[in-house]
Amino acid sequence: MGGIIRLMLTDLQLGDIVRLRKPHPCGNYTWRVVRLGADIGLECLKCSRRVLLPRRELARRLKAILPRENHETPI
C-alpha cells in the first residue's frame, strides 16, 4: 500500500486536487496543491486555509488524487 501512495505522490503536480482521509475543521475533504518540494502546500477548497505537510505526512493522510478532468487547470 505504501508503494502505491509513494508513486501517487511522485505524480503530484501544482493545481491537482487531492482528497484526504479526515475532514478539515470546516468540514471539507478536498484540497488544491499549491506548493511542491520537501513539504507539500495545500489549500482548502472550502475555506481557503493553507497548510504545509511533509511528504511522509501527506502520504499517510492521502486518500485519492482526483482525476484531472474533474477540475480546471491551474492559472
PDB file with SEQRES, HELIX, SHEET and CRYST1 records, atoms N, CA, C and O in Angstrom:
SEQRES   1 A   75  MET GLY GLY ILE ILE ARG LEU MET LEU THR ASP LEU GLN          
SEQRES   2 A   75  LEU GLY ASP ILE VAL ARG LEU ARG LYS PRO HIS PRO CYS          
SEQRES   3 A   75  GLY ASN TYR THR TRP ARG VAL VAL ARG LEU GLY ALA ASP          
SEQRES   4 A   75  ILE GLY LEU GLU CYS LEU LYS CYS SER ARG ARG VAL LEU          
SEQRES   5 A   75  LEU PRO ARG ARG GLU LEU ALA ARG ARG LEU LYS ALA ILE          
SEQRES   6 A   75  LEU PRO ARG GLU ASN HIS GLU THR PRO ILE                      
HELIX    1 AA1 GLY A    2  THR A   10  1                                   9    
HELIX    2 AA2 ARG A   55  ARG A   61  1                                   7    
HELIX    3 AA3 ARG A   68  ASN A   70  5                                   3    
SHEET    1 AA1 5 ARG A  50  PRO A  54  0                                        
SHEET    2 AA1 5 ASP A  39  CYS A  44 -1                                        
SHEET    3 AA1 5 THR A  30  ARG A  35 -1                                        
SHEET    4 AA1 5 ILE A  17  LEU A  20 -1                                        
SHEET    5 AA1 5 LEU A  62  ILE A  65 -1                                        
CRYST1    1.000    1.000    1.000  90.00  90.00  90.00 P 1           1          
ATOM      1  N   MET A   1       0.825  -1.205   0.000  1.00  0.00           N  
ATOM      2  CA  MET A   1       0.000   0.000   0.000  1.00  0.00           C  
ATOM      3  C   MET A   1       0.857   1.252   0.000  1.00  0.00           C  
ATOM      4  O   MET A   1       0.574   2.190  -0.745  1.00  0.00           O  
ATOM      5  N   GLY A   2       1.904   1.285   0.826  1.00  0.00           N  
ATOM      6  CA  GLY A   2       2.774   2.450   0.882  1.00  0.00           C  
ATOM      7  C   GLY A   2       3.437   2.743  -0.454  1.00  0.00           C  
ATOM      8  O   GLY A   2       3.667   3.905  -0.789  1.00  0.00           O  
ATOM      9  N   GLY A   3       3.752   1.692  -1.231  1.00  0.00           N  
ATOM     10  CA  GLY A   3       4.365   1.879  -2.535  1.00  0.00           C  
ATOM     11  C   GLY A   3       3.435   2.565  -3.513  1.00  0.00           C  
ATOM     12  O   GLY A   3       3.880   3.385  -4.317  1.00  0.00           O  
ATOM     13  N   ILE A   4       2.154   2.246  -3.458  1.00  0.00           N  
ATOM     14  CA  ILE A   4       1.171   2.869  -4.348  1.00  0.00           C  
ATOM     15  C   ILE A   4       1.055   4.351  -4.032  1.00  0.00           C  
ATOM     16  O   ILE A   4       1.039   5.176  -4.945  1.00  0.00           O  
ATOM     17  N   ILE A   5       0.972   4.702  -2.754  1.00  0.00           N  
ATOM     18  CA  ILE A   5       0.873   6.109  -2.350  1.00  0.00           C  
ATOM     19  C   ILE A   5       2.142   6.849  -2.757  1.00  0.00           C  
ATOM     20  O   ILE A   5       2.064   7.986  -3.222  1.00  0.00           O  
ATOM     21  N   ARG A   6       3.302   6.234  -2.594  1.00  0.00           N  
ATOM     22  CA  ARG A   6       4.564   6.874  -2.957  1.00  0.00           C  
ATOM     23  C   ARG A   6       4.576   7.190  -4.446  1.00  0.00           C  
ATOM     24  O   ARG A   6       5.014   8.270  -4.840  1.00  0.00           O  
ATOM     25  N   LEU A   7       4.102   6.264  -5.282  1.00  0.00           N  
ATOM     26  CA  LEU A   7       4.024   6.508  -6.718  1.00  0.00           C  
ATOM     27  C   LEU A   7       3.056   7.643  -7.015  1.00  0.00           C  
ATOM     28  O   LEU A   7       3.313   8.457  -7.902  1.00  0.00           O  
ATOM     29  N   MET A   8       1.944   7.708  -6.285  1.00  0.00           N  
ATOM     30  CA  MET A   8       0.970   8.769  -6.486  1.00  0.00           C  
ATOM     31  C   MET A   8       1.583  10.126  -6.150  1.00  0.00           C  
ATOM     32  O   MET A   8       1.319  11.105  -6.848  1.00  0.00           O  
ATOM     33  N   LEU A   9       2.389  10.204  -5.102  1.00  0.00           N  
ATOM     34  CA  LEU A   9       2.997  11.475  -4.710  1.00  0.00           C  
ATOM     35  C   LEU A   9       3.992  11.968  -5.754  1.00  0.00           C  
ATOM     36  O   LEU A   9       4.155  13.177  -5.924  1.00  0.00           O  
ATOM     37  N   THR A  10       4.656  11.061  -6.449  1.00  0.00           N  
ATOM     38  CA  THR A  10       5.586  11.500  -7.488  1.00  0.00           C  
ATOM     39  C   THR A  10       4.836  12.066  -8.686  1.00  0.00           C  
ATOM     40  O   THR A  10       5.397  12.870  -9.430  1.00  0.00           O  
ATOM     41  N   ASP A  11       3.592  11.671  -8.890  1.00  0.00           N  
ATOM     42  CA  ASP A  11       2.775  12.183  -9.989  1.00  0.00           C  
ATOM     43  C   ASP A  11       2.078  13.496  -9.636  1.00  0.00           C  
ATOM     44  O   ASP A  11       1.423  14.091 -10.492  1.00  0.00           O  
ATOM     45  N   LEU A  12       2.206  13.950  -8.412  1.00  0.00           N  
ATOM     46  CA  LEU A  12       1.530  15.164  -7.956  1.00  0.00           C  
ATOM     47  C   LEU A  12       2.056  16.390  -8.692  1.00  0.00           C  
ATOM     48  O   LEU A  12       3.265  16.539  -8.868  1.00  0.00           O  
ATOM     49  N   GLN A  13       1.150  17.271  -9.123  1.00  0.00           N  
ATOM     50  CA  GLN A  13       1.517  18.496  -9.832  1.00  0.00           C  
ATOM     51  C   GLN A  13       0.788  19.670  -9.206  1.00  0.00           C  
ATOM     52  O   GLN A  13      -0.229  19.492  -8.535  1.00  0.00           O  
ATOM     53  N   LEU A  14       1.309  20.873  -9.425  1.00  0.00           N  
ATOM     54  CA  LEU A  14       0.630  22.074  -8.936  1.00  0.00           C  
ATOM     55  C   LEU A  14      -0.772  22.146  -9.525  1.00  0.00           C  
ATOM     56  O   LEU A  14      -0.972  21.877 -10.709  1.00  0.00           O  
ATOM     57  N   GLY A  15      -1.730  22.507  -8.699  1.00  0.00           N  
ATOM     58  CA  GLY A  15      -3.111  22.625  -9.153  1.00  0.00           C  
ATOM     59  C   GLY A  15      -3.918  21.345  -9.031  1.00  0.00           C  
ATOM     60  O   GLY A  15      -5.135  21.371  -9.213  1.00  0.00           O  
ATOM     61  N   ASP A  16      -3.267  20.217  -8.726  1.00  0.00           N  
ATOM     62  CA  ASP A  16      -4.011  18.966  -8.537  1.00  0.00           C  
ATOM     63  C   ASP A  16      -4.934  19.092  -7.329  1.00  0.00           C  
ATOM     64  O   ASP A  16      -4.640  19.821  -6.382  1.00  0.00           O  
ATOM     65  N   ILE A  17      -6.036  18.384  -7.375  1.00  0.00           N  
ATOM     66  CA  ILE A  17      -6.975  18.336  -6.261  1.00  0.00           C  
ATOM     67  C   ILE A  17      -6.822  16.972  -5.590  1.00  0.00           C  
ATOM     68  O   ILE A  17      -6.879  15.933  -6.249  1.00  0.00           O  
ATOM     69  N   VAL A  18      -6.626  16.990  -4.268  1.00  0.00           N  
ATOM     70  CA  VAL A  18      -6.461  15.745  -3.514  1.00  0.00           C  
ATOM     71  C   VAL A  18      -7.565  15.625  -2.473  1.00  0.00           C  
ATOM     72  O   VAL A  18      -8.090  16.625  -1.984  1.00  0.00           O  
ATOM     73  N   ARG A  19      -7.905  14.391  -2.146  1.00  0.00           N  
ATOM     74  CA  ARG A  19      -8.896  14.104  -1.107  1.00  0.00           C  
ATOM     75  C   ARG A  19      -8.166  13.437   0.042  1.00  0.00           C  
ATOM     76  O   ARG A  19      -7.463  12.444  -0.148  1.00  0.00           O  
ATOM     77  N   LEU A  20      -8.340  13.998   1.254  1.00  0.00           N  
ATOM     78  CA  LEU A  20      -7.688  13.446   2.440  1.00  0.00           C  
ATOM     79  C   LEU A  20      -8.654  12.545   3.209  1.00  0.00           C  
ATOM     80  O   LEU A  20      -9.866  12.606   3.003  1.00  0.00           O  
ATOM     81  N   ARG A  21      -8.116  11.720   4.085  1.00  0.00           N  
ATOM     82  CA  ARG A  21      -8.929  10.745   4.821  1.00  0.00           C  
ATOM     83  C   ARG A  21      -9.850  11.389   5.864  1.00  0.00           C  
ATOM     84  O   ARG A  21     -10.978  10.937   6.059  1.00  0.00           O  
ATOM     85  N   LYS A  22      -9.374  12.434   6.528  1.00  0.00           N  
ATOM     86  CA  LYS A  22     -10.178  13.089   7.566  1.00  0.00           C  
ATOM     87  C   LYS A  22     -10.539  14.497   7.111  1.00  0.00           C  
ATOM     88  O   LYS A  22      -9.772  15.132   6.388  1.00  0.00           O  
ATOM     89  N   PRO A  23     -11.702  14.986   7.530  1.00  0.00           N  
ATOM     90  CA  PRO A  23     -12.101  16.337   7.100  1.00  0.00           C  
ATOM     91  C   PRO A  23     -11.340  17.431   7.841  1.00  0.00           C  
ATOM     92  O   PRO A  23     -10.887  17.243   8.970  1.00  0.00           O  
ATOM     93  N   HIS A  24     -11.211  18.566   7.184  1.00  0.00           N  
ATOM     94  CA  HIS A  24     -10.705  19.790   7.792  1.00  0.00           C  
ATOM     95  C   HIS A  24     -11.774  20.252   8.785  1.00  0.00           C  
ATOM     96  O   HIS A  24     -12.932  19.870   8.618  1.00  0.00           O  
ATOM     97  N   PRO A  25     -11.455  21.047   9.804  1.00  0.00           N  
ATOM     98  CA  PRO A  25     -12.483  21.516  10.737  1.00  0.00           C  
ATOM     99  C   PRO A  25     -13.673  22.211  10.066  1.00  0.00           C  
ATOM    100  O   PRO A  25     -14.763  22.244  10.638  1.00  0.00           O  
ATOM    101  N   CYS A  26     -13.483  22.763   8.869  1.00  0.00           N  
ATOM    102  CA  CYS A  26     -14.593  23.395   8.154  1.00  0.00           C  
ATOM    103  C   CYS A  26     -15.517  22.354   7.521  1.00  0.00           C  
ATOM    104  O   CYS A  26     -16.584  22.709   7.019  1.00  0.00           O  
ATOM    105  N   GLY A  27     -15.127  21.073   7.536  1.00  0.00           N  
ATOM    106  CA  GLY A  27     -15.964  20.006   7.011  1.00  0.00           C  
ATOM    107  C   GLY A  27     -15.593  19.530   5.616  1.00  0.00           C  
ATOM    108  O   GLY A  27     -16.233  18.615   5.097  1.00  0.00           O  
ATOM    109  N   ASN A  28     -14.585  20.119   4.997  1.00  0.00           N  
ATOM    110  CA  ASN A  28     -14.198  19.789   3.629  1.00  0.00           C  
ATOM    111  C   ASN A  28     -13.105  18.722   3.604  1.00  0.00           C  
ATOM    112  O   ASN A  28     -12.243  18.688   4.482  1.00  0.00           O  
ATOM    113  N   TYR A  29     -13.146  17.851   2.593  1.00  0.00           N  
ATOM    114  CA  TYR A  29     -12.128  16.818   2.411  1.00  0.00           C  
ATOM    115  C   TYR A  29     -11.169  17.136   1.274  1.00  0.00           C  
ATOM    116  O   TYR A  29     -10.112  16.510   1.191  1.00  0.00           O  
ATOM    117  N   THR A  30     -11.489  18.083   0.391  1.00  0.00           N  
ATOM    118  CA  THR A  30     -10.706  18.305  -0.815  1.00  0.00           C  
ATOM    119  C   THR A  30      -9.803  19.529  -0.703  1.00  0.00           C  
ATOM    120  O   THR A  30     -10.182  20.561  -0.149  1.00  0.00           O  
ATOM    121  N   TRP A  31      -8.605  19.380  -1.243  1.00  0.00           N  
ATOM    122  CA  TRP A  31      -7.559  20.397  -1.163  1.00  0.00           C  
ATOM    123  C   TRP A  31      -6.892  20.555  -2.517  1.00  0.00           C  
ATOM    124  O   TRP A  31      -6.834  19.599  -3.291  1.00  0.00           O  
ATOM    125  N   ARG A  32      -6.382  21.760  -2.821  1.00  0.00           N  
ATOM    126  CA  ARG A  32      -5.619  22.033  -4.041  1.00  0.00           C  
ATOM    127  C   ARG A  32      -4.140  22.107  -3.673  1.00  0.00           C  
ATOM    128  O   ARG A  32      -3.779  22.716  -2.666  1.00  0.00           O  
ATOM    129  N   VAL A  33      -3.284  21.490  -4.487  1.00  0.00           N  
ATOM    130  CA  VAL A  33      -1.839  21.536  -4.284  1.00  0.00           C  
ATOM    131  C   VAL A  33      -1.329  22.897  -4.759  1.00  0.00           C  
ATOM    132  O   VAL A  33      -1.503  23.254  -5.924  1.00  0.00           O  
ATOM    133  N   VAL A  34      -0.695  23.662  -3.849  1.00  0.00           N  
ATOM    134  CA  VAL A  34      -0.204  24.999  -4.189  1.00  0.00           C  
ATOM    135  C   VAL A  34       1.317  25.108  -4.074  1.00  0.00           C  
ATOM    136  O   VAL A  34       1.891  26.125  -4.463  1.00  0.00           O  
ATOM    137  N   ARG A  35       1.979  24.073  -3.545  1.00  0.00           N  
ATOM    138  CA  ARG A  35       3.435  24.108  -3.413  1.00  0.00           C  
ATOM    139  C   ARG A  35       3.957  22.686  -3.429  1.00  0.00           C  
ATOM    140  O   ARG A  35       3.385  21.792  -2.804  1.00  0.00           O  
ATOM    141  N   LEU A  36       5.060  22.484  -4.155  1.00  0.00           N  
ATOM    142  CA  LEU A  36       5.723  21.183  -4.187  1.00  0.00           C  
ATOM    143  C   LEU A  36       7.164  21.359  -3.747  1.00  0.00           C  
ATOM    144  O   LEU A  36       7.805  22.355  -4.084  1.00  0.00           O  
ATOM    145  N   GLY A  37       7.662  20.417  -3.011  1.00  0.00           N  
ATOM    146  CA  GLY A  37       9.027  20.449  -2.500  1.00  0.00           C  
ATOM    147  C   GLY A  37       9.150  19.382  -1.439  1.00  0.00           C  
ATOM    148  O   GLY A  37       8.461  18.363  -1.495  1.00  0.00           O  
ATOM    149  N   ALA A  38      10.030  19.607  -0.461  1.00  0.00           N  
ATOM    150  CA  ALA A  38      10.134  18.673   0.661  1.00  0.00           C  
ATOM    151  C   ALA A  38       8.814  18.652   1.421  1.00  0.00           C  
ATOM    152  O   ALA A  38       8.385  17.609   1.914  1.00  0.00           O  
ATOM    153  N   ASP A  39       8.170  19.832   1.511  1.00  0.00           N  
ATOM    154  CA  ASP A  39       6.831  19.944   2.085  1.00  0.00           C  
ATOM    155  C   ASP A  39       5.854  20.223   0.953  1.00  0.00           C  
ATOM    156  O   ASP A  39       6.196  20.881  -0.029  1.00  0.00           O  
ATOM    157  N   ILE A  40       4.642  19.718   1.098  1.00  0.00           N  
ATOM    158  CA  ILE A  40       3.592  19.947   0.104  1.00  0.00           C  
ATOM    159  C   ILE A  40       2.634  20.991   0.672  1.00  0.00           C  
ATOM    160  O   ILE A  40       2.124  20.829   1.780  1.00  0.00           O  
ATOM    161  N   GLY A  41       2.392  22.052  -0.076  1.00  0.00           N  
ATOM    162  CA  GLY A  41       1.450  23.087   0.330  1.00  0.00           C  
ATOM    163  C   GLY A  41       0.069  22.767  -0.203  1.00  0.00           C  
ATOM    164  O   GLY A  41      -0.092  22.475  -1.387  1.00  0.00           O  
ATOM    165  N   LEU A  42      -0.929  22.821   0.668  1.00  0.00           N  
ATOM    166  CA  LEU A  42      -2.312  22.535   0.291  1.00  0.00           C  
ATOM    167  C   LEU A  42      -3.201  23.705   0.678  1.00  0.00           C  
ATOM    168  O   LEU A  42      -2.969  24.373   1.686  1.00  0.00           O  
ATOM    169  N   GLU A  43      -4.230  23.944  -0.143  1.00  0.00           N  
ATOM    170  CA  GLU A  43      -5.211  24.985   0.141  1.00  0.00           C  
ATOM    171  C   GLU A  43      -6.596  24.346   0.172  1.00  0.00           C  
ATOM    172  O   GLU A  43      -7.003  23.686  -0.784  1.00  0.00           O  
ATOM    173  N   CYS A  44      -7.316  24.543   1.270  1.00  0.00           N  
ATOM    174  CA  CYS A  44      -8.668  24.000   1.420  1.00  0.00           C  
ATOM    175  C   CYS A  44      -9.578  24.664   0.382  1.00  0.00           C  
ATOM    176  O   CYS A  44      -9.551  25.885   0.223  1.00  0.00           O  
ATOM    177  N   LEU A  45     -10.376  23.868  -0.318  1.00  0.00           N  
ATOM    178  CA  LEU A  45     -11.243  24.408  -1.356  1.00  0.00           C  
ATOM    179  C   LEU A  45     -12.495  25.073  -0.795  1.00  0.00           C  
ATOM    180  O   LEU A  45     -13.188  25.787  -1.519  1.00  0.00           O  
ATOM    181  N   LYS A  46     -12.798  24.848   0.490  1.00  0.00           N  
ATOM    182  CA  LYS A  46     -13.985  25.464   1.082  1.00  0.00           C  
ATOM    183  C   LYS A  46     -13.661  26.774   1.798  1.00  0.00           C  
ATOM    184  O   LYS A  46     -14.329  27.784   1.574  1.00  0.00           O  
ATOM    185  N   CYS A  47     -12.632  26.765   2.664  1.00  0.00           N  
ATOM    186  CA  CYS A  47     -12.343  27.948   3.485  1.00  0.00           C  
ATOM    187  C   CYS A  47     -11.052  28.668   3.091  1.00  0.00           C  
ATOM    188  O   CYS A  47     -10.723  29.699   3.678  1.00  0.00           O  
ATOM    189  N   SER A  48     -10.318  28.142   2.109  1.00  0.00           N  
ATOM    190  CA  SER A  48      -9.071  28.731   1.588  1.00  0.00           C  
ATOM    191  C   SER A  48      -7.912  28.739   2.581  1.00  0.00           C  
ATOM    192  O   SER A  48      -6.928  29.444   2.358  1.00  0.00           O  
ATOM    193  N   ARG A  49      -7.998  27.984   3.659  1.00  0.00           N  
ATOM    194  CA  ARG A  49      -6.892  27.858   4.616  1.00  0.00           C  
ATOM    195  C   ARG A  49      -5.750  27.121   3.926  1.00  0.00           C  
ATOM    196  O   ARG A  49      -5.986  26.173   3.177  1.00  0.00           O  
ATOM    197  N   ARG A  50      -4.510  27.553   4.174  1.00  0.00           N  
ATOM    198  CA  ARG A  50      -3.337  26.896   3.588  1.00  0.00           C  
ATOM    199  C   ARG A  50      -2.536  26.202   4.674  1.00  0.00           C  
ATOM    200  O   ARG A  50      -2.369  26.728   5.774  1.00  0.00           O  
ATOM    201  N   VAL A  51      -2.045  25.014   4.350  1.00  0.00           N  
ATOM    202  CA  VAL A  51      -1.205  24.253   5.274  1.00  0.00           C  
ATOM    203  C   VAL A  51      -0.012  23.685   4.511  1.00  0.00           C  
ATOM    204  O   VAL A  51      -0.069  23.496   3.296  1.00  0.00           O  
ATOM    205  N   LEU A  52       1.065  23.418   5.243  1.00  0.00           N  
ATOM    206  CA  LEU A  52       2.230  22.727   4.699  1.00  0.00           C  
ATOM    207  C   LEU A  52       2.345  21.387   5.402  1.00  0.00           C  
ATOM    208  O   LEU A  52       2.334  21.320   6.631  1.00  0.00           O  
ATOM    209  N   LEU A  53       2.454  20.320   4.623  1.00  0.00           N  
ATOM    210  CA  LEU A  53       2.614  18.986   5.190  1.00  0.00           C  
ATOM    211  C   LEU A  53       3.879  18.349   4.626  1.00  0.00           C  
ATOM    212  O   LEU A  53       4.120  18.431   3.422  1.00  0.00           O  
ATOM    213  N   PRO A  54       4.687  17.721   5.464  1.00  0.00           N  
ATOM    214  CA  PRO A  54       5.809  16.934   4.934  1.00  0.00           C  
ATOM    215  C   PRO A  54       5.270  15.824   4.027  1.00  0.00           C  
ATOM    216  O   PRO A  54       4.160  15.335   4.240  1.00  0.00           O  
ATOM    217  N   ARG A  55       6.035  15.434   3.040  1.00  0.00           N  
ATOM    218  CA  ARG A  55       5.583  14.398   2.097  1.00  0.00           C  
ATOM    219  C   ARG A  55       5.133  13.123   2.818  1.00  0.00           C  
ATOM    220  O   ARG A  55       4.127  12.520   2.443  1.00  0.00           O  
ATOM    221  N   ARG A  56       5.865  12.720   3.833  1.00  0.00           N  
ATOM    222  CA  ARG A  56       5.516  11.492   4.563  1.00  0.00           C  
ATOM    223  C   ARG A  56       4.143  11.625   5.233  1.00  0.00           C  
ATOM    224  O   ARG A  56       3.347  10.686   5.214  1.00  0.00           O  
ATOM    225  N   GLU A  57       3.870  12.788   5.820  1.00  0.00           N  
ATOM    226  CA  GLU A  57       2.575  13.022   6.473  1.00  0.00           C  
ATOM    227  C   GLU A  57       1.448  13.033   5.441  1.00  0.00           C  
ATOM    228  O   GLU A  57       0.382  12.465   5.679  1.00  0.00           O  
ATOM    229  N   LEU A  58       1.681  13.675   4.298  1.00  0.00           N  
ATOM    230  CA  LEU A  58       0.666  13.691   3.245  1.00  0.00           C  
ATOM    231  C   LEU A  58       0.400  12.277   2.734  1.00  0.00           C  
ATOM    232  O   LEU A  58      -0.748  11.921   2.467  1.00  0.00           O  
ATOM    233  N   ALA A  59       1.443  11.474   2.597  1.00  0.00           N  
ATOM    234  CA  ALA A  59       1.270  10.093   2.138  1.00  0.00           C  
ATOM    235  C   ALA A  59       0.376   9.311   3.100  1.00  0.00           C  
ATOM    236  O   ALA A  59      -0.409   8.468   2.665  1.00  0.00           O  
ATOM    237  N   ARG A  60       0.488   9.580   4.400  1.00  0.00           N  
ATOM    238  CA  ARG A  60      -0.362   8.907   5.396  1.00  0.00           C  
ATOM    239  C   ARG A  60      -1.800   9.360   5.303  1.00  0.00           C  
ATOM    240  O   ARG A  60      -2.714   8.548   5.444  1.00  0.00           O  
ATOM    241  N   ARG A  61      -2.023  10.668   5.064  1.00  0.00           N  
ATOM    242  CA  ARG A  61      -3.368  11.247   5.088  1.00  0.00           C  
ATOM    243  C   ARG A  61      -4.099  11.172   3.748  1.00  0.00           C  
ATOM    244  O   ARG A  61      -5.319  11.327   3.702  1.00  0.00           O  
ATOM    245  N   LEU A  62      -3.373  10.939   2.668  1.00  0.00           N  
ATOM    246  CA  LEU A  62      -3.948  10.985   1.326  1.00  0.00           C  
ATOM    247  C   LEU A  62      -4.885   9.815   1.068  1.00  0.00           C  
ATOM    248  O   LEU A  62      -4.544   8.664   1.340  1.00  0.00           O  
ATOM    249  N   LYS A  63      -6.055  10.112   0.547  1.00  0.00           N  
ATOM    250  CA  LYS A  63      -6.993   9.075   0.146  1.00  0.00           C  
ATOM    251  C   LYS A  63      -6.999   8.922  -1.369  1.00  0.00           C  
ATOM    252  O   LYS A  63      -7.001   7.800  -1.874  1.00  0.00           O  
ATOM    253  N   ALA A  64      -7.002  10.048  -2.109  1.00  0.00           N  
ATOM    254  CA  ALA A  64      -7.029   9.972  -3.569  1.00  0.00           C  
ATOM    255  C   ALA A  64      -6.575  11.276  -4.190  1.00  0.00           C  
ATOM    256  O   ALA A  64      -6.732  12.353  -3.615  1.00  0.00           O  
ATOM    257  N   ILE A  65      -6.004  11.152  -5.386  1.00  0.00           N  
ATOM    258  CA  ILE A  65      -5.749  12.318  -6.233  1.00  0.00           C  
ATOM    259  C   ILE A  65      -6.851  12.288  -7.278  1.00  0.00           C  
ATOM    260  O   ILE A  65      -6.952  11.336  -8.052  1.00  0.00           O  
ATOM    261  N   LEU A  66      -7.681  13.331  -7.303  1.00  0.00           N  
ATOM    262  CA  LEU A  66      -8.822  13.326  -8.206  1.00  0.00           C  
ATOM    263  C   LEU A  66      -8.360  13.465  -9.647  1.00  0.00           C  
ATOM    264  O   LEU A  66      -7.388  14.170  -9.917  1.00  0.00           O  
ATOM    265  N   PRO A  67      -9.040  12.806 -10.575  1.00  0.00           N  
ATOM    266  CA  PRO A  67      -8.648  12.865 -11.992  1.00  0.00           C  
ATOM    267  C   PRO A  67      -8.648  14.292 -12.521  1.00  0.00           C  
ATOM    268  O   PRO A  67      -9.457  15.122 -12.106  1.00  0.00           O  
ATOM    269  N   ARG A  68      -7.743  14.561 -13.432  1.00  0.00           N  
ATOM    270  CA  ARG A  68      -7.576  15.910 -13.987  1.00  0.00           C  
ATOM    271  C   ARG A  68      -8.840  16.443 -14.651  1.00  0.00           C  
ATOM    272  O   ARG A  68      -9.085  17.647 -14.588  1.00  0.00           O  
ATOM    273  N   GLU A  69      -9.650  15.603 -15.283  1.00  0.00           N  
ATOM    274  CA  GLU A  69     -10.840  16.094 -15.989  1.00  0.00           C  
ATOM    275  C   GLU A  69     -11.924  16.593 -15.027  1.00  0.00           C  
ATOM    276  O   GLU A  69     -12.884  17.226 -15.466  1.00  0.00           O  
ATOM    277  N   ASN A  70     -11.789  16.319 -13.722  1.00  0.00           N  
ATOM    278  CA  ASN A  70     -12.789  16.760 -12.751  1.00  0.00           C  
ATOM    279  C   ASN A  70     -12.539  18.161 -12.224  1.00  0.00           C  
ATOM    280  O   ASN A  70     -13.368  18.687 -11.482  1.00  0.00           O  
ATOM    281  N   HIS A  71     -11.408  18.792 -12.587  1.00  0.00           N  
ATOM    282  CA  HIS A  71     -11.144  20.143 -12.115  1.00  0.00           C  
ATOM    283  C   HIS A  71     -10.382  20.926 -13.173  1.00  0.00           C  
ATOM    284  O   HIS A  71      -9.763  20.353 -14.069  1.00  0.00           O  
ATOM    285  N   GLU A  72     -10.440  22.228 -13.052  1.00  0.00           N  
ATOM    286  CA  GLU A  72      -9.806  23.094 -14.052  1.00  0.00           C  
ATOM    287  C   GLU A  72      -8.301  23.085 -13.909  1.00  0.00           C  
ATOM    288  O   GLU A  72      -7.776  22.695 -12.866  1.00  0.00           O  
ATOM    289  N   THR A  73      -7.601  23.512 -14.948  1.00  0.00           N  
ATOM    290  CA  THR A  73      -6.151  23.579 -14.914  1.00  0.00           C  
ATOM    291  C   THR A  73      -5.721  24.815 -14.134  1.00  0.00           C  
ATOM    292  O   THR A  73      -6.457  25.800 -14.089  1.00  0.00           O  
ATOM    293  N   PRO A  74      -4.534  24.779 -13.514  1.00  0.00           N  
ATOM    294  CA  PRO A  74      -4.075  25.927 -12.737  1.00  0.00           C  
ATOM    295  C   PRO A  74      -3.837  27.135 -13.634  1.00  0.00           C  
ATOM    296  O   PRO A  74      -3.550  26.999 -14.823  1.00  0.00           O  
ATOM    297  N   ILE A  75      -3.960  28.307 -13.047  1.00  0.00           N  
ATOM    298  CA  ILE A  75      -3.787  29.561 -13.801  1.00  0.00           C  
ATOM    299  C   ILE A  75      -2.314  29.840 -14.006  1.00  0.00           C  
ATOM    300  O   ILE A  75      -1.955  30.846 -14.616  1.00  0.00           O  
TER     301      ILE A  75                                                      
END                                                                             
